[in-house]
Amino acid sequence: VTADPRLDRLDPEAWRDAGQRLRATLGLTRPTILFLTNPIETQGFGTKDDKLALFERWIAASIAAIRRRGYTLLVRNHPAESAVEYQAIIARLGFERDARVVTSGTLHGTLAAASVALVMTSTVGIDALMFGLPLGVLDIPKHGCAFEYVQRGAASAYSLEAIEASLDNLLENAATRAVAAKDFVERHLHGRGGATSRVANVIEDVGSKSDLVRDSR
């Protein structure tokens, strides 16, 4: 197992200033819940329309509860998705004041600007845990909570059937998941700092074995 070269040198503290600049740019004065979307339709979790409908149902059900707790919702879409589609949903529901799509800055700058993170299936949740953010995972109809964040106790499940309880658990019980979250990061990024060289070693090893197979023929 190589771990992830992308995260070899990630230092959350180095992104704090970028996070503050993004908050100032967006005019954020309240804590934020950051929803990190991704194209779950390419992973077998229904169609793109199913995903967008789920997002619309989630935001329609959650935004009032988020507002009552004094938070602003930020949405950052995956590069393979269209920010315009998410913006259109927010506008159609009339929630532009309390929810907005982040289209500027970097992923890690956005994480540094957030107070809480929410994902569907994305491994960006690991990045969020590295930033010390409480993590929620949206329960996908007919599939449940994907990946293993919730199953290993590193994140809380967010169900459309229990909005208030899901939100309270996400916002208020992060301390109970802190040890599991740290263990989760170690599980997936063990030996962080050397992933790049391990990937190179695997490629070289596979290449040499391929050469041996060709020679034997």
Short mmCIF file of C-alpha atoms in Angstrom, two decimals:
data_model
loop_
_atom_site.label_atom_id
_atom_site.label_comp_id
_atom_site.label_asym_id
_atom_site.label_seq_id
_atom_site.Cartn_x
_atom_site.Cartn_y
_atom_site.Cartn_z
CA VAL A 1 0.00 0.00 0.00
CA THR A 2 1.55 3.27 -1.10
CA ALA A 3 -0.68 5.90 0.62
CA ASP A 4 -1.37 9.16 -1.27
CA PRO A 5 1.42 11.32 -2.75
CA ARG A 6 -1.02 14.24 -2.96
CA LEU A 7 -0.99 14.46 0.81
CA ASP A 8 2.68 13.79 1.44
CA ARG A 9 3.47 17.42 2.25
CA LEU A 10 0.09 18.74 3.33
CA ASP A 11 0.43 21.04 6.35
CA PRO A 12 -2.99 22.35 7.44
CA GLU A 13 -1.43 25.18 9.45
CA ALA A 14 0.19 26.55 6.30
CA TRP A 15 -3.31 27.10 4.84
CA ARG A 16 -4.79 29.11 7.73
CA ASP A 17 -4.04 32.50 6.16
CA ALA A 18 -5.57 31.39 2.85
CA GLY A 19 -8.66 30.32 4.74
CA GLN A 20 -8.97 33.70 6.43
CA ARG A 21 -8.54 35.48 3.09
CA LEU A 22 -11.28 33.36 1.55
CA ARG A 23 -13.62 34.11 4.45
CA ALA A 24 -12.95 37.82 3.99
CA THR A 25 -13.51 37.58 0.23
CA LEU A 26 -16.83 35.80 0.74
CA GLY A 27 -17.85 38.13 3.57
CA LEU A 28 -18.27 35.26 6.01
CA THR A 29 -18.90 36.22 9.62
CA ARG A 30 -20.47 32.98 10.87
CA PRO A 31 -19.02 29.47 11.19
CA THR A 32 -19.44 27.38 8.05
CA ILE A 33 -20.53 23.90 7.05
CA LEU A 34 -18.64 22.91 3.91
CA PHE A 35 -20.36 20.39 1.62
CA LEU A 36 -17.73 18.79 -0.65
CA THR A 37 -19.61 17.22 -3.56
CA ASN A 38 -18.28 14.67 -6.06
CA PRO A 39 -19.56 12.79 -9.13
CA ILE A 40 -20.98 9.78 -7.30
CA GLU A 41 -22.77 8.74 -10.50
CA THR A 42 -19.41 7.56 -11.91
CA GLN A 43 -19.06 5.25 -8.89
CA GLY A 44 -22.35 3.45 -9.41
CA PHE A 45 -24.48 5.50 -7.02
CA GLY A 46 -27.33 6.27 -9.43
CA THR A 47 -27.34 8.95 -12.12
CA LYS A 48 -26.24 12.57 -12.12
CA ASP A 49 -29.90 13.60 -11.94
CA ASP A 50 -30.31 11.37 -8.88
CA LYS A 51 -27.34 13.09 -7.24
CA LEU A 52 -28.59 16.60 -7.96
CA ALA A 53 -32.06 15.66 -6.73
CA LEU A 54 -30.52 14.30 -3.52
CA PHE A 55 -28.56 17.52 -3.05
CA GLU A 56 -31.71 19.58 -3.59
CA ARG A 57 -33.66 17.48 -1.09
CA TRP A 58 -30.83 17.73 1.43
CA ILE A 59 -30.42 21.49 1.19
CA ALA A 60 -34.17 22.10 1.27
CA ALA A 61 -34.47 19.98 4.41
CA SER A 62 -31.33 21.25 6.15
CA ILE A 63 -30.93 24.95 5.47
CA ALA A 64 -33.40 26.17 8.11
CA ALA A 65 -31.75 24.00 10.77
CA ILE A 66 -28.30 25.18 9.68
CA ARG A 67 -29.47 28.80 9.87
CA ARG A 68 -30.97 28.34 13.35
CA ARG A 69 -27.63 27.08 14.59
CA GLY A 70 -25.87 30.16 13.27
CA TYR A 71 -23.96 28.57 10.37
CA THR A 72 -23.50 29.41 6.71
CA LEU A 73 -23.44 26.60 4.16
CA LEU A 74 -20.58 26.51 1.64
CA VAL A 75 -20.61 24.11 -1.31
CA ARG A 76 -17.46 23.20 -3.18
CA ASN A 77 -17.98 20.96 -6.18
CA HIS A 78 -15.55 18.44 -7.63
CA PRO A 79 -13.67 19.73 -10.72
CA ALA A 80 -15.54 17.18 -12.85
CA GLU A 81 -18.86 18.75 -11.85
CA SER A 82 -20.55 22.01 -12.80
CA ALA A 83 -20.72 24.70 -10.13
CA VAL A 84 -23.54 26.30 -12.13
CA GLU A 85 -25.83 23.32 -11.49
CA TYR A 86 -25.37 23.61 -7.74
CA GLN A 87 -25.76 27.39 -7.85
CA ALA A 88 -29.01 26.97 -9.78
CA ILE A 89 -30.43 24.69 -7.08
CA ILE A 90 -29.54 27.13 -4.31
CA ALA A 91 -31.08 30.02 -6.28
CA ARG A 92 -34.23 28.04 -7.09
CA LEU A 93 -34.74 27.33 -3.39
CA GLY A 94 -34.08 30.98 -2.49
CA PHE A 95 -31.15 30.26 -0.17
CA GLU A 96 -28.45 32.51 -1.66
CA ARG A 97 -28.09 34.41 1.63
CA ASP A 98 -27.34 31.32 3.70
CA ALA A 99 -25.73 29.01 1.13
CA ARG A 100 -23.24 29.64 -1.63
CA VAL A 101 -21.01 27.73 -4.01
CA VAL A 102 -17.27 28.41 -3.65
CA THR A 103 -15.73 28.92 -7.08
CA SER A 104 -12.46 30.61 -6.10
CA GLY A 105 -9.44 29.65 -4.04
CA THR A 106 -8.01 26.19 -3.52
CA LEU A 107 -9.47 23.07 -1.94
CA HIS A 108 -7.22 23.32 1.10
CA GLY A 109 -7.81 27.04 1.44
CA THR A 110 -11.54 26.28 1.49
CA LEU A 111 -11.06 23.59 4.13
CA ALA A 112 -9.12 26.10 6.22
CA ALA A 113 -12.10 28.49 5.97
CA ALA A 114 -14.58 25.84 7.15
CA SER A 115 -15.78 24.80 10.59
CA VAL A 116 -17.39 21.48 9.63
CA ALA A 117 -17.23 19.29 6.51
CA LEU A 118 -19.74 17.02 4.80
CA VAL A 119 -19.10 14.52 1.98
CA MET A 120 -20.98 11.89 0.01
CA THR A 121 -18.30 9.39 -1.07
CA SER A 122 -15.24 11.57 -1.59
CA THR A 123 -11.85 10.73 -0.09
CA VAL A 124 -11.47 14.49 0.37
CA GLY A 125 -13.02 13.66 3.71
CA ILE A 126 -9.54 12.48 4.71
CA ASP A 127 -8.22 15.96 3.96
CA ALA A 128 -11.00 17.41 6.11
CA LEU A 129 -10.05 15.14 9.01
CA MET A 130 -6.42 16.24 8.65
CA PHE A 131 -7.65 19.82 9.09
CA GLY A 132 -9.35 18.75 12.31
CA LEU A 133 -12.86 19.33 10.94
CA PRO A 134 -15.83 17.38 12.28
CA LEU A 135 -16.93 15.21 9.36
CA GLY A 136 -20.39 14.11 8.28
CA VAL A 137 -21.29 11.66 5.51
CA LEU A 138 -24.58 12.02 3.65
CA ASP A 139 -26.65 8.84 3.70
CA ILE A 140 -27.29 7.98 0.03
CA PRO A 141 -30.72 6.39 -0.54
CA LYS A 142 -30.44 2.62 -1.17
CA HIS A 143 -26.69 2.75 -0.49
CA GLY A 144 -26.20 4.19 2.99
CA CYS A 145 -22.97 5.91 3.99
CA ALA A 146 -20.27 5.12 1.46
CA PHE A 147 -16.56 4.49 2.04
CA GLU A 148 -15.80 3.65 5.70
CA TYR A 149 -15.80 6.97 7.53
CA VAL A 150 -18.91 6.25 9.58
CA GLN A 151 -18.26 2.54 9.92
CA ARG A 152 -14.92 3.25 11.63
CA GLY A 153 -16.32 5.98 13.85
CA ALA A 154 -14.40 8.84 12.20
CA ALA A 155 -17.54 10.63 10.95
CA SER A 156 -21.24 10.88 11.70
CA ALA A 157 -24.03 9.81 9.39
CA TYR A 158 -26.28 12.56 8.01
CA SER A 159 -29.74 11.23 7.19
CA LEU A 160 -32.55 13.03 5.41
CA GLU A 161 -34.90 11.12 7.69
CA ALA A 162 -33.43 12.67 10.85
CA ILE A 163 -32.20 16.16 9.94
CA GLU A 164 -32.14 17.72 13.41
CA ALA A 165 -30.50 14.72 15.11
CA SER A 166 -27.98 14.34 12.27
CA LEU A 167 -27.00 17.99 12.43
CA ASP A 168 -26.72 17.99 16.23
CA ASN A 169 -24.52 14.89 16.13
CA LEU A 170 -22.29 16.43 13.47
CA LEU A 171 -21.87 19.76 15.26
CA GLU A 172 -21.85 18.74 18.90
CA ASN A 173 -20.26 15.30 19.22
CA ALA A 174 -17.03 15.71 17.26
CA ALA A 175 -14.90 15.23 20.39
CA THR A 176 -16.20 11.69 20.77
CA ARG A 177 -14.93 10.89 17.27
CA ALA A 178 -11.52 12.59 17.58
CA VAL A 179 -9.47 9.48 18.38
CA ALA A 180 -11.22 7.44 15.68
CA ALA A 181 -10.66 10.27 13.19
CA LYS A 182 -6.92 10.33 13.95
CA ASP A 183 -6.73 6.54 13.61
CA PHE A 184 -8.62 6.74 10.33
CA VAL A 185 -6.10 9.16 8.86
CA GLU A 186 -3.23 6.95 10.01
CA ARG A 187 -4.94 3.91 8.47
CA HIS A 188 -5.17 5.52 5.05
CA LEU A 189 -2.01 7.64 5.10
CA HIS A 190 0.40 5.51 7.09
CA GLY A 191 4.00 6.55 6.58
CA ARG A 192 2.88 9.87 5.11
CA GLY A 193 5.79 11.67 3.52
CA GLY A 194 7.09 8.66 1.65
CA ALA A 195 4.12 7.86 -0.57
CA THR A 196 5.66 9.39 -3.70
CA SER A 197 8.73 7.19 -3.54
CA ARG A 198 6.62 4.10 -2.79
CA VAL A 199 4.48 4.74 -5.87
CA ALA A 200 7.64 5.09 -7.97
CA ASN A 201 8.97 1.81 -6.55
CA VAL A 202 5.75 -0.02 -7.39
CA ILE A 203 5.79 1.32 -10.95
CA GLU A 204 9.41 0.25 -11.40
CA ASP A 205 8.69 -3.16 -9.91
CA VAL A 206 5.66 -3.74 -12.15
CA GLY A 207 7.66 -2.55 -15.15
CA SER A 208 10.52 -4.95 -14.44
CA LYS A 209 8.12 -7.87 -14.05
CA SER A 210 6.46 -6.96 -17.35
CA ASP A 211 9.87 -7.02 -19.01
CA LEU A 212 10.50 -10.49 -17.60
CA VAL A 213 7.15 -11.72 -18.94
CA ARG A 214 7.95 -10.35 -22.40
CA ASP A 215 11.42 -11.90 -22.34
CA SER A 216 10.02 -15.30 -21.40
CA ARG A 217 7.86 -15.24 -24.50
#
